[in-house]
Short mmCIF file of C-alpha atoms in Angstrom, two decimals:
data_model
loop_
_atom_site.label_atom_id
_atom_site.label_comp_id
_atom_site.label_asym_id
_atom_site.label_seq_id
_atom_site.Cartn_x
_atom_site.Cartn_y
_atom_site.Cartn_z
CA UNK J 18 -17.34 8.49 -3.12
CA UNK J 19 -14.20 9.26 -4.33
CA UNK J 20 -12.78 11.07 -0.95
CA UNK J 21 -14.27 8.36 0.95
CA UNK J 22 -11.92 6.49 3.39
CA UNK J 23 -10.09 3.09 2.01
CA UNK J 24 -9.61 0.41 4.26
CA UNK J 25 -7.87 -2.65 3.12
CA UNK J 26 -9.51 -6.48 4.50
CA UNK J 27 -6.72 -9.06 4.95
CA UNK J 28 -8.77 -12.80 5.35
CA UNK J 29 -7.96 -16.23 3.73
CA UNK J 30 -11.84 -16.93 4.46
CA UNK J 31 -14.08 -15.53 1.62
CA UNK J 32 -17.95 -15.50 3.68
CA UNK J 33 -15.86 -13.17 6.61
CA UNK J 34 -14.67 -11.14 3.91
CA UNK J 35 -17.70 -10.67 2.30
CA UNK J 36 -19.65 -10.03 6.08
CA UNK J 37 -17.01 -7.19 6.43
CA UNK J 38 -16.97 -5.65 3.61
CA UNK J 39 -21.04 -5.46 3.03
CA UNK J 40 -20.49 -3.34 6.62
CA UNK J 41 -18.01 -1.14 6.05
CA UNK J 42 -19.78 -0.43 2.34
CA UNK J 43 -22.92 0.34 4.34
CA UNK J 44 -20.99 3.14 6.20
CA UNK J 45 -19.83 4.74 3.37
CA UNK J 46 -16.40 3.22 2.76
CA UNK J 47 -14.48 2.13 0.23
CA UNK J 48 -12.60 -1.19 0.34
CA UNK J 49 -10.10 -3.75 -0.97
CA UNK J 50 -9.71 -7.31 -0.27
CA UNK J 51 -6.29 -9.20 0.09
CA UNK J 52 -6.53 -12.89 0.80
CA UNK J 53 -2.92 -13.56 1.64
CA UNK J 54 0.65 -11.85 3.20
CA UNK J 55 1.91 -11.18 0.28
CA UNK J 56 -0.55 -9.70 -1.67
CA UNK J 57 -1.49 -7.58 1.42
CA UNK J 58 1.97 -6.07 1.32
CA UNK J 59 1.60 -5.64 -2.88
CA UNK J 60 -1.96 -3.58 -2.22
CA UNK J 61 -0.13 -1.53 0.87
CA UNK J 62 2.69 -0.17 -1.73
CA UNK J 63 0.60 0.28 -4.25
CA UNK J 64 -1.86 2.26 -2.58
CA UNK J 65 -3.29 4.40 -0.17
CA UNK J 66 -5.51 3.05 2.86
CA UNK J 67 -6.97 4.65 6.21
CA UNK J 68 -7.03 1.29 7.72
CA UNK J 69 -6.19 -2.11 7.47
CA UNK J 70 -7.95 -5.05 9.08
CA UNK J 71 -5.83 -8.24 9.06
CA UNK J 72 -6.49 -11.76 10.08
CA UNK J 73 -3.46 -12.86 12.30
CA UNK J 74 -3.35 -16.23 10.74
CA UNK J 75 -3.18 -16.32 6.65
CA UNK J 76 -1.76 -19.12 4.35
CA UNK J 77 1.44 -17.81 3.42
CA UNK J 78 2.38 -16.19 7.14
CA UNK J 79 0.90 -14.09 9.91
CA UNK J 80 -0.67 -10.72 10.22
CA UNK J 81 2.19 -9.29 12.02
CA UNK J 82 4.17 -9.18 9.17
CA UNK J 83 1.17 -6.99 7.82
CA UNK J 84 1.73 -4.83 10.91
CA UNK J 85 5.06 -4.45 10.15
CA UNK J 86 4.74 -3.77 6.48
CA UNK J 87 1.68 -0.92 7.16
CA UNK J 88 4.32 0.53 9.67
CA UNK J 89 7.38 1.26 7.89
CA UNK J 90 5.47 2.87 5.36
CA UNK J 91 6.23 6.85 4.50
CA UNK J 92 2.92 7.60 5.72
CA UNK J 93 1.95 4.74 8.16
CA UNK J 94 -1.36 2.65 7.94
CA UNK J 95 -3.00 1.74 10.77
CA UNK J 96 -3.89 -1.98 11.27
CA UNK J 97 -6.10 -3.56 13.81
CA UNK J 98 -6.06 -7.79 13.69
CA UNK J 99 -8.76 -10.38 13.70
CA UNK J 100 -7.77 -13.07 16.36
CA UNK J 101 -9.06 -16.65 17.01
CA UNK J 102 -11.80 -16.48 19.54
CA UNK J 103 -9.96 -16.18 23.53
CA UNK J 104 -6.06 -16.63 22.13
CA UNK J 105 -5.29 -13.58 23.80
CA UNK J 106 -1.59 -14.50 23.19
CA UNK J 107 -2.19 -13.11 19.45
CA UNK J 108 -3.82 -9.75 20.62
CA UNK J 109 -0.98 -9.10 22.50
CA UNK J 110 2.12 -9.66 20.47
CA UNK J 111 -0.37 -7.79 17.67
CA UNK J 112 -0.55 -5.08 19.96
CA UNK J 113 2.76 -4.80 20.89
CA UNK J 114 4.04 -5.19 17.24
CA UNK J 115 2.15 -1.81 17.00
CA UNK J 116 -1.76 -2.45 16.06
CA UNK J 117 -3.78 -0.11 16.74
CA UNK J 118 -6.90 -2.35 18.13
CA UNK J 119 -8.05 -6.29 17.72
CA UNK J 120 -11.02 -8.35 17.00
CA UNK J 121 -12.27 -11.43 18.33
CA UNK J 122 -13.53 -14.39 16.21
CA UNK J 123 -16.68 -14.35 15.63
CA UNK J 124 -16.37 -10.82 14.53
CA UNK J 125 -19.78 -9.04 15.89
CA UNK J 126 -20.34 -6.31 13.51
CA UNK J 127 -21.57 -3.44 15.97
CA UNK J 128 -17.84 -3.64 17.56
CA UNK J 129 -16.24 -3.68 13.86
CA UNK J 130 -18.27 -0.63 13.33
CA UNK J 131 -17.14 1.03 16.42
CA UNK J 132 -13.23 -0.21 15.71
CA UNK J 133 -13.50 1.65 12.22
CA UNK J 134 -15.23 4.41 13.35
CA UNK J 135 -12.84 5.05 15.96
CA UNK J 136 -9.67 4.05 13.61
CA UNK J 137 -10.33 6.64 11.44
CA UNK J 138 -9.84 9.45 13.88
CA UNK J 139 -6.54 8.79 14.85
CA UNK J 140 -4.35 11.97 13.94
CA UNK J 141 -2.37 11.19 10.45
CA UNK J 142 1.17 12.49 12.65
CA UNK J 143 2.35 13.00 16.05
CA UNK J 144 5.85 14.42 16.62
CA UNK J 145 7.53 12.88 19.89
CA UNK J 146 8.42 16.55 20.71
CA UNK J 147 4.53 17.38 20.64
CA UNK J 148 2.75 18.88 23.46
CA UNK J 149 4.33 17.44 26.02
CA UNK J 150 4.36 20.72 28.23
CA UNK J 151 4.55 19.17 31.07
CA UNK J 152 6.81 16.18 30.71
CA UNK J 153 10.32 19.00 30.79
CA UNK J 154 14.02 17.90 29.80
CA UNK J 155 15.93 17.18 26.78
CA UNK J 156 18.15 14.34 28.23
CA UNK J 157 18.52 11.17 25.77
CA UNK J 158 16.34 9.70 28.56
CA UNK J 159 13.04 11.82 28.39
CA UNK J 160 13.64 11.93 24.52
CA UNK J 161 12.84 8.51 24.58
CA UNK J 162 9.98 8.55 27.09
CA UNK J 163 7.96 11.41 24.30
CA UNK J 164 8.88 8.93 21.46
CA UNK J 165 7.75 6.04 23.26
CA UNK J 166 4.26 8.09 23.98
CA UNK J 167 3.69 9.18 20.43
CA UNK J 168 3.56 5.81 19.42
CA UNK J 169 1.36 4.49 22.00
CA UNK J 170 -0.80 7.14 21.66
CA UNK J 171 -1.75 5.50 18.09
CA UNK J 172 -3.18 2.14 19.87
CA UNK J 173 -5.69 1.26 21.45
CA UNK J 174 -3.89 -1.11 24.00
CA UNK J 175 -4.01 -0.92 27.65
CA UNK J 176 -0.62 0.32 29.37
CA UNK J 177 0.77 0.31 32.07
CA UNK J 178 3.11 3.17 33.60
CA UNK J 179 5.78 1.98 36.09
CA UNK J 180 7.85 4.11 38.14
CA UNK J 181 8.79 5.78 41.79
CA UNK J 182 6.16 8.34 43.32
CA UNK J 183 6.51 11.18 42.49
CA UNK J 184 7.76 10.21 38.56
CA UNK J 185 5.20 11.66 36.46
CA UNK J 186 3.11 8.94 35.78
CA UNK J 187 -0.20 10.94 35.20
CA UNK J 188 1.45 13.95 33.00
CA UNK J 189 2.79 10.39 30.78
CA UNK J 190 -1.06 9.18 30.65
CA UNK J 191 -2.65 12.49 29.96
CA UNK J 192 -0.11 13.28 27.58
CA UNK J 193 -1.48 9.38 26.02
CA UNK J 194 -4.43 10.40 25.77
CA UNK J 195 -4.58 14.00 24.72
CA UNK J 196 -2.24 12.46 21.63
CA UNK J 197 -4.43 9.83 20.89
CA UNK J 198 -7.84 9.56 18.84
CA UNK J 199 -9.81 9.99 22.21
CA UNK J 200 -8.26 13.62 22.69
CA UNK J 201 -11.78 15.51 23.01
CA UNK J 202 -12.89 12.87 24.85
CA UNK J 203 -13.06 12.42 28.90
CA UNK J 204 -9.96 11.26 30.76
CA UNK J 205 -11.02 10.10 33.96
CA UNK J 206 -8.02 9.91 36.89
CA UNK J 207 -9.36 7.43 39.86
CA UNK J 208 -6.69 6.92 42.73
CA UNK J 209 -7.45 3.29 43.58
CA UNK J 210 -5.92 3.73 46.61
CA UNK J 211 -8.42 5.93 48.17
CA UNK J 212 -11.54 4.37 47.59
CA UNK J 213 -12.94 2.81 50.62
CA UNK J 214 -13.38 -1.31 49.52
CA UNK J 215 -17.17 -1.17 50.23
CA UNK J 216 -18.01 1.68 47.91
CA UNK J 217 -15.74 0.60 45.21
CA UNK J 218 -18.38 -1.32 42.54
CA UNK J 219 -20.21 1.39 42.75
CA UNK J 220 -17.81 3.84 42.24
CA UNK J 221 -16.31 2.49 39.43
CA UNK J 222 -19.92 0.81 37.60
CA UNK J 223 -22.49 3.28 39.64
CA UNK J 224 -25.84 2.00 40.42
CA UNK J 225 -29.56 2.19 40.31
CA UNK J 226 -31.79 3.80 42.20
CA UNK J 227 -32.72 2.13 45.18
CA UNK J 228 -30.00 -0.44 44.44
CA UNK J 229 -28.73 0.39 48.74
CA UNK J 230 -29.60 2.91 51.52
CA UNK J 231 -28.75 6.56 50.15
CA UNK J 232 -29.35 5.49 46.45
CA UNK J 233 -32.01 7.88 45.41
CA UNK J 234 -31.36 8.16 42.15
CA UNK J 235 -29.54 6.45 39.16
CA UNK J 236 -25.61 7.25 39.07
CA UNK J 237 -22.80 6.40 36.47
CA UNK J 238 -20.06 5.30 38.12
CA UNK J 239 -16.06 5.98 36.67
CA UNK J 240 -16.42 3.64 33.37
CA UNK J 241 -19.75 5.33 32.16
CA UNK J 242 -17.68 8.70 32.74
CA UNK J 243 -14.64 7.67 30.44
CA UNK J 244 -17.05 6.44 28.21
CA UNK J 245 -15.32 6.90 24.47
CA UNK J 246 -12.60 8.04 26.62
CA UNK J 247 -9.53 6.89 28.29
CA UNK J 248 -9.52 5.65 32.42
CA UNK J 249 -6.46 6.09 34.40
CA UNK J 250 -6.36 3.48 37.05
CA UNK J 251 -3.19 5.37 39.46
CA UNK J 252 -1.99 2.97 42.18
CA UNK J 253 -3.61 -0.12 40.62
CA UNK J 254 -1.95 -2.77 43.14
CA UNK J 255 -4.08 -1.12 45.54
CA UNK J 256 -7.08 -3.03 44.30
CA UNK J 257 -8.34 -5.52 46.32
CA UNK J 258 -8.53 -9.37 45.03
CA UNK J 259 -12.39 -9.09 44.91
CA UNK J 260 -12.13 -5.82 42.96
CA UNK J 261 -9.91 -7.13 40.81
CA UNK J 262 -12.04 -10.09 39.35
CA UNK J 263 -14.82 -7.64 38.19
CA UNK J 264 -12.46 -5.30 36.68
CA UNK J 265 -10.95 -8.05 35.11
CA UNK J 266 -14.88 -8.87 33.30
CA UNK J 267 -15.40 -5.57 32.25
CA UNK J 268 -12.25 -5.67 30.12
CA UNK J 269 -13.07 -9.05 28.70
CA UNK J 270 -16.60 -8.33 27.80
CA UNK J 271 -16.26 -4.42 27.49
CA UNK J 272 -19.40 -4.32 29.84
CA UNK J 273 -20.53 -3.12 32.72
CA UNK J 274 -23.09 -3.71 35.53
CA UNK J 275 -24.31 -1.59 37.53
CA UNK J 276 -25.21 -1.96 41.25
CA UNK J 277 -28.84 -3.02 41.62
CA UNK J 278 -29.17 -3.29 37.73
CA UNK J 279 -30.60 -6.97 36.02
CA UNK J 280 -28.81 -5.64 32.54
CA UNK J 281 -25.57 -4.58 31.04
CA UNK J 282 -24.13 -1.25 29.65
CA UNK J 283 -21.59 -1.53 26.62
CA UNK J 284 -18.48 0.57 27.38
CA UNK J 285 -15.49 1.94 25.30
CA UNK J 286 -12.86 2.80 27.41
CA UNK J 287 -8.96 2.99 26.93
CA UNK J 288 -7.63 1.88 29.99
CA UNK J 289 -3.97 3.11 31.58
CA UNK J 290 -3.06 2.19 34.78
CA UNK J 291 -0.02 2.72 37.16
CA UNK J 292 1.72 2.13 40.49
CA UNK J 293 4.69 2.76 41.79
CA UNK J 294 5.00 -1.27 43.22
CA UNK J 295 6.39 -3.96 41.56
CA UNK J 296 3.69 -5.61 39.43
CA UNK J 297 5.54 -8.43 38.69
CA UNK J 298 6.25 -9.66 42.25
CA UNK J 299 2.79 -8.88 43.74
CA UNK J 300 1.75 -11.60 41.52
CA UNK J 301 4.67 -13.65 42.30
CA UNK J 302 3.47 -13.46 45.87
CA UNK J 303 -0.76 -13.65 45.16
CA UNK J 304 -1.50 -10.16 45.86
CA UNK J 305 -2.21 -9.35 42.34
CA UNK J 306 -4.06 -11.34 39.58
CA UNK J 307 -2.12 -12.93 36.90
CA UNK J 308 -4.60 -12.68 34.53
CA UNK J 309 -5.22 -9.03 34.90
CA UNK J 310 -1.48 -8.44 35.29
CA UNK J 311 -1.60 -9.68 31.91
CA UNK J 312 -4.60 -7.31 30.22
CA UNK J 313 -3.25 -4.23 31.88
CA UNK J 314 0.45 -4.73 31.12
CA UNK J 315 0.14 -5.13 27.41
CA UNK J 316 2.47 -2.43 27.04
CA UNK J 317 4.49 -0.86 29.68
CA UNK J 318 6.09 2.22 30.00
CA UNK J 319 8.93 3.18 32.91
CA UNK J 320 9.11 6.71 33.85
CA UNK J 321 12.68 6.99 35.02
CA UNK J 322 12.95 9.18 38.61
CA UNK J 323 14.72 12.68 38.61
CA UNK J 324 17.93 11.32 39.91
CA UNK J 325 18.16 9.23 36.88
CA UNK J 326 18.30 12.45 34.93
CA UNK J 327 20.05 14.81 37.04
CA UNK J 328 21.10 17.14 33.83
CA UNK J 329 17.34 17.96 33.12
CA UNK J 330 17.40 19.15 36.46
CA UNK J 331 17.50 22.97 35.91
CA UNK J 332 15.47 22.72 32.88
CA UNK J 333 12.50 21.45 35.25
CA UNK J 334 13.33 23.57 38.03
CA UNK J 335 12.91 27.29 35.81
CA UNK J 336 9.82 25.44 34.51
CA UNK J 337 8.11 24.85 37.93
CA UNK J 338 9.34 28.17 39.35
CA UNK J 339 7.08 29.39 36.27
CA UNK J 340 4.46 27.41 37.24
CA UNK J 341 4.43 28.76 40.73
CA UNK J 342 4.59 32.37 39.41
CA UNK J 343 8.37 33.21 40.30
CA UNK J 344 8.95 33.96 36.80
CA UNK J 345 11.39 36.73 37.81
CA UNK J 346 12.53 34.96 40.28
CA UNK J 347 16.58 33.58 39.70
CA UNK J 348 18.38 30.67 40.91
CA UNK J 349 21.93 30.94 42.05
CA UNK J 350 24.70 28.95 40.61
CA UNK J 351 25.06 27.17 44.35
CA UNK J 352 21.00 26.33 44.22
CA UNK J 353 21.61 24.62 40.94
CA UNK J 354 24.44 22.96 41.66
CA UNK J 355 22.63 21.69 45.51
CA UNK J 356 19.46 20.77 43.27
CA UNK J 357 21.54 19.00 40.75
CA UNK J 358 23.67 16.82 42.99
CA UNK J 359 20.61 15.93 45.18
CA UNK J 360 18.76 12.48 45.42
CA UNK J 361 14.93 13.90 45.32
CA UNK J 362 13.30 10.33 46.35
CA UNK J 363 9.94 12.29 45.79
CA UNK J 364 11.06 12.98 42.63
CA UNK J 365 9.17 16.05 40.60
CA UNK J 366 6.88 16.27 43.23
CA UNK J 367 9.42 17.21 45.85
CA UNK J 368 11.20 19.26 43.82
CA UNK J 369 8.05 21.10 43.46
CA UNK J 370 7.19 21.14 47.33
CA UNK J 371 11.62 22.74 47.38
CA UNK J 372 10.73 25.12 45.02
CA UNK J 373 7.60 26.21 46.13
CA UNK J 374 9.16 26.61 49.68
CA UNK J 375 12.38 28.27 48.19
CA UNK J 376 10.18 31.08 47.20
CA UNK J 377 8.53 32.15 50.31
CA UNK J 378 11.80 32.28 51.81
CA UNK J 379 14.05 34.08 49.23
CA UNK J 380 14.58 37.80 49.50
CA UNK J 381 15.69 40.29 46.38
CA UNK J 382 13.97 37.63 43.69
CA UNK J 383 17.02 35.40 44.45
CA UNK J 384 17.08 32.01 45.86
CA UNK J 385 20.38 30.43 47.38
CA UNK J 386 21.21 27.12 48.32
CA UNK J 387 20.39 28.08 51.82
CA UNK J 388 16.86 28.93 50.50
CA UNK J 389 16.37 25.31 49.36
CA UNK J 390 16.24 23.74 52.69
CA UNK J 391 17.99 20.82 51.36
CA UNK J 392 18.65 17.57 54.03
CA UNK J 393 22.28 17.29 54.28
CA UNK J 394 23.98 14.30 52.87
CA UNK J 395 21.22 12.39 50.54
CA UNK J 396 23.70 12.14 47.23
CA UNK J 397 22.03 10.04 44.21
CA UNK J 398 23.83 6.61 43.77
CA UNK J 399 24.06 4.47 40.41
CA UNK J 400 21.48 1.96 41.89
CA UNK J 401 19.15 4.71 42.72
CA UNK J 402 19.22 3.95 46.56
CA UNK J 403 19.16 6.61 48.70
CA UNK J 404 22.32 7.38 49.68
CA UNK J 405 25.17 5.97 52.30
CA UNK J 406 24.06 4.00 55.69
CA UNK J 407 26.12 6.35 57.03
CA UNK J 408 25.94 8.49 59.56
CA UNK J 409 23.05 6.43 60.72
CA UNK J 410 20.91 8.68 61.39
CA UNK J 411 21.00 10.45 57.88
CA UNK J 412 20.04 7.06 56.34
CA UNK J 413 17.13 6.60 58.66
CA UNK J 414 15.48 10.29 58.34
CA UNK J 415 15.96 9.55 54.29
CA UNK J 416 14.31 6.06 54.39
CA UNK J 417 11.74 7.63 56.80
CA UNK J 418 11.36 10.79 54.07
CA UNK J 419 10.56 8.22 50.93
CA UNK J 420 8.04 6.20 53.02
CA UNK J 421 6.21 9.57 54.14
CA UNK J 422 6.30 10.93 50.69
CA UNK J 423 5.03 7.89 48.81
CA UNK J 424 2.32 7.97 51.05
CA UNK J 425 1.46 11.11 50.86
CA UNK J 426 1.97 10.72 46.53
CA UNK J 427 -0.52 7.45 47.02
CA UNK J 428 -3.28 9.48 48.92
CA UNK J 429 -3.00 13.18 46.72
CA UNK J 430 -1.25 14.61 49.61
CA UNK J 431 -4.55 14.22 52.31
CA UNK J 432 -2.21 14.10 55.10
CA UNK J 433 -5.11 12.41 57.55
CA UNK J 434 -5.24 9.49 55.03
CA UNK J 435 -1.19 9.50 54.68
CA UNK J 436 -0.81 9.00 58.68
CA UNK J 437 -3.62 6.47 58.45
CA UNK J 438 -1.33 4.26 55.69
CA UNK J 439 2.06 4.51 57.50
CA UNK J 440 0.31 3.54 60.80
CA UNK J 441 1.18 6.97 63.13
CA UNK J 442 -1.03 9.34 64.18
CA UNK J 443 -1.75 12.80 62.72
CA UNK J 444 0.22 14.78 65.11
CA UNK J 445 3.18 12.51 64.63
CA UNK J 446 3.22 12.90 60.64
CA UNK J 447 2.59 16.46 61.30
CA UNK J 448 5.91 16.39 63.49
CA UNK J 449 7.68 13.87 61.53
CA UNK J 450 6.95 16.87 58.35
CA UNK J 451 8.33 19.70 59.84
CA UNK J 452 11.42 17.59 61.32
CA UNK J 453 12.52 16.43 57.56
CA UNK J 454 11.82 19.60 56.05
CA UNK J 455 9.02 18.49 53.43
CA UNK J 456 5.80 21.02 54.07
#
């Protein structure tokens, strides 16, 4: 018993206390009790625990300053809160403050059992500079962006990634996950954006047999597949209002229905959403729920675009040239200097889709700026805008390119389904491609 895990109970109620601790003891663990602030803080200095569980409201102050006290220790402690039943207010700022999960009041014991269980999994350190492969450049900027994910990866709060197409929102949430506790677990990406309305609950909660025409058998939908995993909601605001209400239960209740089905199915799923709209001012104008604005933003994270880190630039560029097997292949001073000093309102992506063209055109293993196929006058501004309104016409063909290339980011490049959200036909996109230089 001596190597089992210690977990430290923060409660100013003796009978929850008790409840608690005859469950975790059941499970094999040791624990200690703490019935106020400051003697939580004494027990953290004086000893070393796997977990703490803290009630946010205690005679002599408030579990946060737990949160903070488990944190700035040498090795820190994780700490998941006990909240008064629906004052999701609490959860939040606990979650924000850095807990790693929360409780409702009255605390059922089969979701304190899964909380512990799934607490004492999380990896003991995570360097900001960890595996992070994907997410290239050493600015102050993206130094900041790793930090920010090591530490998320340590809760188990939703968050929300904000930023232009193109960005790297998805390398940030797999990056989330494969740091976090869930790592050998399944991280399901669902483009929201591409699922027809009339298939979505069943898509995302599956159904029984029989439940509609063509349902011949029983099928898990997108939550049963993340199960004990995390689910990456990309383009979020593409929901529609109905959609949105049911998503909205299954995070409450952390349970699903399926199609057809009388019952529900517990889930455990981290969620992490994205878009690259403005949240904020879709609910401002109804188009988005308040109250799930509010469960999904619990912590955000802004991916900044390329142009707001022009010197990592080069780093990314030998990284993707790599990636699309032109390790030998060299980039002139010129190409540098035409990549660094362009806007790229596709951001990684199109400097991808340069790159990858560069290299079919390049002769001798050498690619000039001619190579690049650059449009003429797009420079970055401050404000991240796209450039000058003049010439005219350069300011329309780059307003036109970001349109064309957010669609195309929203539906995974499926060109049909691009021309179908900017309202053109096929052969016009395909025309409108070629013109701005993009395939």
């Amino acid at each position: 018993m001596a190597n089992s895990p210690r977990i430290l109970l923060v409660d100013d109620e003796p009978d929850l206390l008790d409840l608690m601790e005859l469950t975790l003891v059941k499970m094999g663990l040791e624990t200690d009790r703490a019935v106020s602030v400051a003697e939580a803080q004494t027990r953290l200095a004086q000893t070393h625990y796997d977990l703490c569980l803290t009630d946010m409201r205690l005679g002599d102050g408030e579990g946060l300053e737990v949160i903070a006290t488990a944190s700035a220790l040498a090795a820190p402690v994780p700490v998941a809160v006990i909240t008064a039943y629906g004052n999701a207010g609490n959860a939040v700022a606990a979650l924000k403050a850095g807990a790693f999960d929360y409780l409702a009041k009255p605390v059922a014991l089969d979701q304190l059992r899964a909380l512990v269980k799934s607490a004492l999994k999380i990896p003991g350190a995570m360097q900001a500079d960890g595996p992070a492969s994907d997410l290239i450049g050493q600015s102050a900027t993206m130094q900041d962006i790793r930090a920010r994910i090591a530490k998320l990866a340590r809760t188990q709060a939703p968050v929300h990634i904000a930023g232009e197409s193109g960005s790297g929102k998805e390398l940030a949430a797999r990056l989330i996950h494969r740091l976090s506790n869930r790592a050998d677990k399944p991280f399901v990406a669902v483009n929201c954006g591409a699922i027809p309305e009339t298939l979505m609950e069943s898509e995302f909660f599956g159904y029984r047999k029989g439940a509609f025409t063509g349902a011949d058998a029983d099928r898990n939908g997108f939550f049963q597949a993340a199960d004990d995993g995390t689910l990456f909601l990309d383009e979020v605001a593409d929901l529609p209002l109905s959609m949105q209400v049911k998503l909205l239960r299954v995070l409450q209740e952390k349970k699903v229905r399926k199609v057809g089905a009388t019952t529900e199915e517990p889930v455990d799923v981290r969620i992490i959403s994205a878009t690259h709209q403005n949240l904020a001012a879709l609910v401002e104008s109804g188009r988005f729920r308040q109250d799930l604005y509010y469960r999904l933003n619990v912590i955000d994270l802004v991916m900044p675009s390329l142009r707001d880190r022009a010197e990592d630039i080069p780093e990314m560029a030998r990284f993707l040239l790599d990636k699309l097997g032109g390790s030998e292949v060299k980039l002139d001073r010129d190409a540098e200097k035409a990549l660094s000093a362009y806007a790229f309102p596709g951001n990684v992506r199109e400097l991808e889709n340069t790159l990858e063209r560069a290299l079919a055109l390049c002769e001798d293993q050498h690619i000039s700026a001619a190579d690049l196929s650059l449009a003429p006058a797009l420079p970055a501004t401050n404000g991240g805008a796209p450039g000058s309104k003049y010439p005219l016409q350069d300011y329309l063909d780059q307003m036109e390119r970001v349109a064309i290339l957010e669609a195309l980011e929203q539906t995974r490049f499926n060109k049909t389904a691009a021309a179908r959200v900017l309202g053109v036909t096929f052969r016009s996109l395909r025309y409108r491609l070629e013109r701005l230089g993009i395939e």
